[in-house]
Coordinates of C-alpha atoms in Angstrom, one line a residue:
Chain A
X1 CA 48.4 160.3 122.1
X2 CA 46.4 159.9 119.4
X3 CA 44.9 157.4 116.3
X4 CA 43.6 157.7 112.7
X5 CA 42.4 155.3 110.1
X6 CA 43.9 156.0 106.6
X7 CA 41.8 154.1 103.7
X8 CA 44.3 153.3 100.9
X9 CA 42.8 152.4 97.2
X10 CA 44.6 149.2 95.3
X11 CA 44.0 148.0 92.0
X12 CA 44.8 144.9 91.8
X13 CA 48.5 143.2 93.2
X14 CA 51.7 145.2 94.2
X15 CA 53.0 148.3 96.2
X16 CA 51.3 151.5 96.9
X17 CA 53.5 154.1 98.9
X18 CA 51.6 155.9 101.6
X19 CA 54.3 157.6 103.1
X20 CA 53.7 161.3 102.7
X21 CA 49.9 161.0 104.1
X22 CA 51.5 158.9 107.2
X23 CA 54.1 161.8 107.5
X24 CA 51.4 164.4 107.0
X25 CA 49.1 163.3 109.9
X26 CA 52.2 162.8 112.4
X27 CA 53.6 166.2 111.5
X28 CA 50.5 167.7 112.2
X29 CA 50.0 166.2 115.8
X30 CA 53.6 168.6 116.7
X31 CA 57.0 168.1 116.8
X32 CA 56.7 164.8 119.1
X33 CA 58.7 161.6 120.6
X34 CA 56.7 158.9 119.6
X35 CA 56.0 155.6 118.2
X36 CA 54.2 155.2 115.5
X37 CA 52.1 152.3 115.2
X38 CA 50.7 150.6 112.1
X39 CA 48.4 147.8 110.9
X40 CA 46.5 147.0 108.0
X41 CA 43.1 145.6 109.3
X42 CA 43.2 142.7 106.5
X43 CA 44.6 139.4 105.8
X44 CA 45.2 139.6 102.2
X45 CA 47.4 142.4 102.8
X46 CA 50.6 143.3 103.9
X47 CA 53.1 146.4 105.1
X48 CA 56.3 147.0 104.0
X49 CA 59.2 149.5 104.3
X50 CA 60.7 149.6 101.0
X51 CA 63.5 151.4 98.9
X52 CA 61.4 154.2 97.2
X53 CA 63.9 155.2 94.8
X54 CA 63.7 152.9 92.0
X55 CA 60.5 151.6 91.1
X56 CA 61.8 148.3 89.5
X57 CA 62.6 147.1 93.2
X58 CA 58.4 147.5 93.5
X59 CA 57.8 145.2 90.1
X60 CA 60.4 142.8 91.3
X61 CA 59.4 142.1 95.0
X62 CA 55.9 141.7 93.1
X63 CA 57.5 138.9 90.7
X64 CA 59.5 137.2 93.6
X65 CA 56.6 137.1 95.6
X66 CA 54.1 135.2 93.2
X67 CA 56.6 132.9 92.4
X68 CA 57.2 131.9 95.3
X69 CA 53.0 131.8 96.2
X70 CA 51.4 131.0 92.9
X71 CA 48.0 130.7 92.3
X72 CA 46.2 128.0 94.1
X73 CA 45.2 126.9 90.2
X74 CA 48.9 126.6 89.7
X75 CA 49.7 122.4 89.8
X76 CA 52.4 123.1 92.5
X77 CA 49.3 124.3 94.8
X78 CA 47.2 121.5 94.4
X79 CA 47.2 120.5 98.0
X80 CA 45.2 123.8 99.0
X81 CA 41.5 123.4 100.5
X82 CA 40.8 126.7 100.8
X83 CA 40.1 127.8 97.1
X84 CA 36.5 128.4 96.3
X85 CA 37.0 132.5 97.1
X86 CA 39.4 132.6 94.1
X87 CA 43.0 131.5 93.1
X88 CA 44.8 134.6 94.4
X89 CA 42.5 133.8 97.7
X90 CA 44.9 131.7 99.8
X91 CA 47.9 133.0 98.4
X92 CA 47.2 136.1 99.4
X93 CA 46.5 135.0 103.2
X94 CA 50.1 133.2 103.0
X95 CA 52.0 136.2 101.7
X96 CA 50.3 138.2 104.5
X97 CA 51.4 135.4 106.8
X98 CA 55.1 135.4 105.6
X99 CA 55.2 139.7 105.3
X100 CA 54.7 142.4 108.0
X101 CA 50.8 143.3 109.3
X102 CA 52.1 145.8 111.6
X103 CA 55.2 147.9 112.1
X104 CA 56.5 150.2 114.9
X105 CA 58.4 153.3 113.7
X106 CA 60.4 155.7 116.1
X107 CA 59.2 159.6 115.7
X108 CA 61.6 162.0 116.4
X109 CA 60.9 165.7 116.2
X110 CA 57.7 164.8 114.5
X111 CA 59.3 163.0 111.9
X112 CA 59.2 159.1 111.0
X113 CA 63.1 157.8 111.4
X114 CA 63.0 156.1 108.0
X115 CA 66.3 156.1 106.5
X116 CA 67.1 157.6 103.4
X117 CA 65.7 155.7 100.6
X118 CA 63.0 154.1 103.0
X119 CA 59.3 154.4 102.2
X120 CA 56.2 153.1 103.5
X121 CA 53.8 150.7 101.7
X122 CA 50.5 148.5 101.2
X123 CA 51.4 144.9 99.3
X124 CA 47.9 144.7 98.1
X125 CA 48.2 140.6 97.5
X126 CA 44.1 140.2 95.8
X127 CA 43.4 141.0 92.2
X128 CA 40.6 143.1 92.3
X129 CA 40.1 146.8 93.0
X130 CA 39.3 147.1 96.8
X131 CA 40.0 149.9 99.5
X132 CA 42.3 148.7 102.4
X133 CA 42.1 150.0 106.2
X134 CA 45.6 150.9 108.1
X135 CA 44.9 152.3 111.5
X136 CA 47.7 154.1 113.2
X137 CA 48.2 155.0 116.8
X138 CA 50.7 157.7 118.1
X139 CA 51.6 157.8 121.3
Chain B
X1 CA 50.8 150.5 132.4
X2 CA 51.1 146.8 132.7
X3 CA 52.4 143.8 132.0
X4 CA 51.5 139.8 131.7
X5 CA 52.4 136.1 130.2
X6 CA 50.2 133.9 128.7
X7 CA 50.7 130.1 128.8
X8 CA 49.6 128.5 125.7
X9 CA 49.9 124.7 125.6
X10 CA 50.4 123.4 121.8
X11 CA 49.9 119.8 120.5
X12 CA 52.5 120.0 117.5
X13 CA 53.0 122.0 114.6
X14 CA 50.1 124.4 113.6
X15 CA 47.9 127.3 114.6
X16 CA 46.7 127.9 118.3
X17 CA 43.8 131.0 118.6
X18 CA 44.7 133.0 121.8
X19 CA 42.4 136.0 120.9
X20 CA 40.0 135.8 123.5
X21 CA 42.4 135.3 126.4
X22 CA 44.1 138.4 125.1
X23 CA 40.8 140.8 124.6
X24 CA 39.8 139.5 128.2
X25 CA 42.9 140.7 129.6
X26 CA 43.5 144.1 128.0
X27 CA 39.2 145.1 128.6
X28 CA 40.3 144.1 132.2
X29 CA 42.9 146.5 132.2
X30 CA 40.0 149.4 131.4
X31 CA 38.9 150.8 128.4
X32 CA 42.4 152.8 127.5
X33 CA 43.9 154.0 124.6
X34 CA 47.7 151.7 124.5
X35 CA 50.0 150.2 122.5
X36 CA 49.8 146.0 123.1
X37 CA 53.3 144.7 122.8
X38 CA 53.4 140.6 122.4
X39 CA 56.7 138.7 122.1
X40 CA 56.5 135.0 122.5
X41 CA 60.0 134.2 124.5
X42 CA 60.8 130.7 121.6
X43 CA 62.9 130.6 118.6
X44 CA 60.9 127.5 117.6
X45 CA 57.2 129.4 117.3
X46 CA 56.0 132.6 116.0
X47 CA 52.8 135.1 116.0
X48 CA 50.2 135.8 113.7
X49 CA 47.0 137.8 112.7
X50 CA 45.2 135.8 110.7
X51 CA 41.7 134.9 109.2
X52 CA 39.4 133.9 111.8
X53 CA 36.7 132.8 109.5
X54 CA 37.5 129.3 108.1
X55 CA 39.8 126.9 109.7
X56 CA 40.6 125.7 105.9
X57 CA 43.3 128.6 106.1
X58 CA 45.3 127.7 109.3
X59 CA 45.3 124.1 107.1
X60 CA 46.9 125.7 104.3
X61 CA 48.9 127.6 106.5
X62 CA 50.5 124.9 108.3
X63 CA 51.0 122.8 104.6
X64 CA 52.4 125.3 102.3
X65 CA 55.3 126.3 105.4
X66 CA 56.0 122.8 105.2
X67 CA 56.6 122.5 102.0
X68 CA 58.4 126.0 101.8
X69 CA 60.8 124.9 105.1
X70 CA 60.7 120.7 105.3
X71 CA 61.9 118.7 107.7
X72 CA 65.6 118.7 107.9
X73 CA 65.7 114.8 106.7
X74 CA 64.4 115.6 103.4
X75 CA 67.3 115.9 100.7
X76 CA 66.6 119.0 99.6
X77 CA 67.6 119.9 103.1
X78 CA 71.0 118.4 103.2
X79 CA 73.1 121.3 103.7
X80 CA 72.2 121.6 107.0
X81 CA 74.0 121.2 109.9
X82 CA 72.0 121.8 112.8
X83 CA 69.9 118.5 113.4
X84 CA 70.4 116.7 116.1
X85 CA 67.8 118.5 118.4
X86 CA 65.1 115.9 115.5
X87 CA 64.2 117.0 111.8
X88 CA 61.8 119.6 113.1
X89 CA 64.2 121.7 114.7
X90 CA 66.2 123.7 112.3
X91 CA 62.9 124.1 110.0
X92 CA 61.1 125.2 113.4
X93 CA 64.2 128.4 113.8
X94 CA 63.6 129.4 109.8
X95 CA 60.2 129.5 109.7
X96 CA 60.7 131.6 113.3
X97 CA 63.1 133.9 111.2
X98 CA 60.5 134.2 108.6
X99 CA 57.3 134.7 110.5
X100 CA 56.7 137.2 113.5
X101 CA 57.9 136.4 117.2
X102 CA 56.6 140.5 118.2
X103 CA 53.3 142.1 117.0
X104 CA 52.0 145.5 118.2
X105 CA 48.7 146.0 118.3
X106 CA 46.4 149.3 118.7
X107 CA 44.2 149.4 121.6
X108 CA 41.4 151.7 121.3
X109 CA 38.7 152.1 124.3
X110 CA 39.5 148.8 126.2
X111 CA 39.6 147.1 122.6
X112 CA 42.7 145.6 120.1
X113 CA 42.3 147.4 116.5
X114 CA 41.7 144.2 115.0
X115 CA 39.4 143.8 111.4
X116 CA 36.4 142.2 111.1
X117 CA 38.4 138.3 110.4
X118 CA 41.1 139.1 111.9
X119 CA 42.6 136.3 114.7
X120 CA 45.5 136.1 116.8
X121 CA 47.5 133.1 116.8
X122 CA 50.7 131.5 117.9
X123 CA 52.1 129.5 115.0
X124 CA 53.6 125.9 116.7
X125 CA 56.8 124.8 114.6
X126 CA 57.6 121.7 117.0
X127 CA 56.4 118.6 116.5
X128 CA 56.2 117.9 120.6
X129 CA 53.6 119.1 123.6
X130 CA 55.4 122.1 124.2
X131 CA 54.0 125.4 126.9
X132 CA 55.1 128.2 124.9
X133 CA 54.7 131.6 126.9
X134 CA 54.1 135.0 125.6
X135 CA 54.4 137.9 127.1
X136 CA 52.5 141.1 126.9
X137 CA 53.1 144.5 127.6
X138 CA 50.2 147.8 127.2
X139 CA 51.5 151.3 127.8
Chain C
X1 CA 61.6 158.5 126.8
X2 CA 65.3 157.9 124.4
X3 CA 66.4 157.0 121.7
X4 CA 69.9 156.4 120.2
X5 CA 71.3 154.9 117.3
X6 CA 73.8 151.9 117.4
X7 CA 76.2 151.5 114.2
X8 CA 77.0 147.7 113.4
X9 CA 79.9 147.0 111.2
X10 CA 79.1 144.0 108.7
X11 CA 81.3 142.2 106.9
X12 CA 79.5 140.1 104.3
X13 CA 76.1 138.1 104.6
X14 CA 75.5 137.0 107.8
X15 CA 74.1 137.2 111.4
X16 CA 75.8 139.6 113.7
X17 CA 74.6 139.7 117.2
X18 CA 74.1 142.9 119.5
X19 CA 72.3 141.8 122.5
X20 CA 74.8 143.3 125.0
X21 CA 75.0 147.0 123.3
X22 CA 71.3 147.1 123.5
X23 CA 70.9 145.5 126.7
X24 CA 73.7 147.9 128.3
X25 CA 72.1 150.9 126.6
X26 CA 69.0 149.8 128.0
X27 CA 70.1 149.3 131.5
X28 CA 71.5 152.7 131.8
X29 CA 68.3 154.7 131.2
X30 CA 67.1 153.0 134.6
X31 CA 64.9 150.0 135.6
X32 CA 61.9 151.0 134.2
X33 CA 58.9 149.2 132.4
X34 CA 58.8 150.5 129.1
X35 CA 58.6 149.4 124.6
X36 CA 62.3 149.3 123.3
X37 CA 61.3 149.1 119.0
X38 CA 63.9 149.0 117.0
X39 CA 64.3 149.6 112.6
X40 CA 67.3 148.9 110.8
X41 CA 67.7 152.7 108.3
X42 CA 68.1 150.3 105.4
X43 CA 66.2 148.3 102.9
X44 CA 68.5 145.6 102.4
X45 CA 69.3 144.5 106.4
X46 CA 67.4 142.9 108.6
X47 CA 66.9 142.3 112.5
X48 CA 66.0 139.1 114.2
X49 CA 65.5 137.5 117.7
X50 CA 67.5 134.3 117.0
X51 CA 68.8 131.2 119.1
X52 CA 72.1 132.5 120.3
X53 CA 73.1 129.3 121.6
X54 CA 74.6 127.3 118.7
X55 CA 76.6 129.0 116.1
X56 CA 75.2 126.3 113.4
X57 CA 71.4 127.9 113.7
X58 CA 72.6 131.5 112.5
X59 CA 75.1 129.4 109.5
X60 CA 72.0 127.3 108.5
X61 CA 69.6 130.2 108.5
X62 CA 72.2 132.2 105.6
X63 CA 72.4 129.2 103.9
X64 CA 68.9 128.6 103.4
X65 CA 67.9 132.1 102.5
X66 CA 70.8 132.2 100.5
X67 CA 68.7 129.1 98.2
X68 CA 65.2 131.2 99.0
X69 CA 66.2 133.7 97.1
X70 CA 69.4 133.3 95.2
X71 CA 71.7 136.0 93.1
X72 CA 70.4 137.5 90.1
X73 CA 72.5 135.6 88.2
X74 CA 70.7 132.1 89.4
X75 CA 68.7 131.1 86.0
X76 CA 65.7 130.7 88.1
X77 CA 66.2 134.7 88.9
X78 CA 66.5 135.9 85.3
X79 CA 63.1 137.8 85.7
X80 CA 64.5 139.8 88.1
X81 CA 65.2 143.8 86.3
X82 CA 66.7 145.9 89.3
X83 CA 70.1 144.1 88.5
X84 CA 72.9 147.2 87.7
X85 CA 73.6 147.2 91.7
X86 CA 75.0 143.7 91.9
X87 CA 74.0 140.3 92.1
X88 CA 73.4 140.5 95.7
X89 CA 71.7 143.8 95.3
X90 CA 67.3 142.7 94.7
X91 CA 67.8 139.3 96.4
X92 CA 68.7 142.1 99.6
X93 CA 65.4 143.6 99.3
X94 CA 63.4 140.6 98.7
X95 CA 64.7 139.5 102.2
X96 CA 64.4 142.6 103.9
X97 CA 61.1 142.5 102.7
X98 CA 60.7 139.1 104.1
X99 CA 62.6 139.6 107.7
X100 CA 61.7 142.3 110.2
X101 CA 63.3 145.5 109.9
X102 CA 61.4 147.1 113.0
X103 CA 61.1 145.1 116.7
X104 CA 59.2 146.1 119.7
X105 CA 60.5 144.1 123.0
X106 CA 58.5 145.1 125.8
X107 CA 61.1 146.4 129.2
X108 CA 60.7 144.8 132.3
X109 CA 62.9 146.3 135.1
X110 CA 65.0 147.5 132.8
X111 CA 65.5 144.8 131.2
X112 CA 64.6 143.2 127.7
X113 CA 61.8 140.3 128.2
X114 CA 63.6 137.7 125.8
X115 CA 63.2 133.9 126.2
X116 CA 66.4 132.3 127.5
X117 CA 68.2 131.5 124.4
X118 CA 67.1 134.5 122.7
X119 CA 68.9 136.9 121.1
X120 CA 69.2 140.2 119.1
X121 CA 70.7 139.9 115.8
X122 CA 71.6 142.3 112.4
X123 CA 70.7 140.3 109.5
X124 CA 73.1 141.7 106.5
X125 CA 72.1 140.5 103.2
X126 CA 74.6 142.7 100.8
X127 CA 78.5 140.9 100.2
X128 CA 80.5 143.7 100.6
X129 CA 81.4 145.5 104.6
X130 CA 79.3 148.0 105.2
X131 CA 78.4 150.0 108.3
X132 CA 74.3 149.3 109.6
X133 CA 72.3 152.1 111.6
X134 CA 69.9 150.5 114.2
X135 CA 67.8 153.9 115.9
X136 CA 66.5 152.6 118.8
X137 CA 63.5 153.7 120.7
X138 CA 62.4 153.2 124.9
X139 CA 59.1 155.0 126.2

C-alpha cells in the first residue's frame, strides 16, 4: 500500500491527460493487484477517463460543457448568488458537481485496466493558470 | 477492516453536510492508511464533495439542477412517463443518474484526503422528510 | 483478491441490467467483506446503480439524455467537430463523460450493499449492437 500527490499545471479551461505519470508511479510500486484510487483535492475541478485518440473529442467535451454551464454573466444564469469570485466561479463548482472527483481503477500486473483508447484526465473548469492537487492511493 | 451506516435525516431537496460524522468515525477506527468506500442505498439522492466555504454554492447547487432536471409537471417534461410517485420523482432518479451515489475517498493517518474547502454531502432530490442511509466501508 | 471481466451484449441505446452476473460472480469468491469497483473499457458506455423496479425509470432516463445531449445533426449541436464516426458517436462521450464509468460497492458477507430497489446497469449510448467489457475488481 501506498500514496502520492501528483501536482498537475492548467492554463486556463479543458483536458490535460496525466496518464503516463499515473502509469509511471504504479509501475514502479511492482507488478501488483490493486486499486487505484484518485481524487482531485478541488472543487473547480474534475476527473475524467477519456478517448485519447483524437483530440477533437477534448475541444468538444469542452464546448458541450460551457454550454450547458455558461458563465454566471450569461442572462440564462442570472439566478446565481454566488458570483463575486468571477463568472467562470460557480460554473465551475457545478461542472465539478455534475463530473467525476474521484475514480477507482483496477491494477492488474501493475498496469491500470484502461481499455484501449482510454486516458486519464484533469477538466480544469477556472480560467486562470493554477496548479491542481490529485492524490492517489494504491492499495 | 470495517464497516458502518449513517442515518441522515433530510428536509427536502438540497445539500445535507455529513463531514464531521464521517471524520469522527474513520479517526475512531485508528489512524490507518484505507480506502473509504460510501454508497448511499437511494435512487432518489446522491453524494458530493463540495465547497465547504460559502453556503451561496449549495444554493446554486440546488437551483441550477432544477432548472437543468424540473419537475416532471413542467411541459418541457412531457415525454415522461414515470410520474405518479409526484413531479419530484422521476427528476429525483436523473439527477441520481447524473450525480454520484459511490465516492471513494483516501484515508491517510486516521484522516480523509480531503482539500482545504472540500465538504461531504448527500444531495436530497425528494421533496419529503425522508432517512436516507449510507453506508461505508474502510479496508 | 479477483477480478474478471463480464462481456454485455447491447443492442442500441439503452439500460441493460447485470445485477445477477455480478452478484453470482460475487457470491462464489466466498462471504467475505471486501470493495467490488467496477469500469466499463470504453469511452462511450456507462454504468449506473438504477431503480430496477419500474421499467418506465430506465425508458425515461434514455429519453431525457437523449434531449441533454442530442445527435450531431441537432442544429443546436452544429459546433460539435468530432462528427466522421456518426451522429451518435460525440454525443457518446459527452455522456460517458457525464455518467460513471468506474463503481466501487463495498461487500458485505459476500454480498453487494445496494438499497432495495437498486440495481446494476450498462448504460450504452452508441445505436448500433455492440459487445461491452466490464473488468471487475474484489479485494
Amino acid at each position: 500500500m501506498s500514496h502520492t500527490t501528483f501536482e498537475i499545471p492548467t492554463q486556463g479551461q479543458g483536458l490535460y491527460e496525466f496518464t503516463d505519470t499515473v502509469a509511471r508511479w504504479v509501475a514502479g510500486e511492482g507488478p501488483m493487484e490493486a486499486a487505484l484510487t484518485l481524487i482531485v483535492q478541488h472543487t473547480s475541478a474534475s476527473l475524467l477517463i477519456q478517448e485519447n485518440a483524437d483530440s477533437e473529442v477534448r475541444t468538444d467535451l469542452k464546448a458541450y460543457f460551457s454550454r450547458l454551464v455558461p458563465p454566471s454573466t450569461d442572462p440564462s444564469m442570472g439566478y446565481l448568488t454566488h458570483t463575486y469570485e468571477g463568472p467562470d466561479d460557480m460554473p465551475a463548482h457545478i461542472k465539478a458537481a455534475m463530473l467525476p472527483i474521484t475514480l477507482t481503477i483496477p491494477v492488474i500486473s501493475g498496469r491500470m485496466a484502461l481499455g484501449t483508447w482510454q486516458g486519464l484526465y484533469l477538466f480544469e473548469h477556472r480560467d486562470r493558470p493554477r496548479l491542481r492537487r490529485v492524490m492517489a492511493l494504491l492499495r
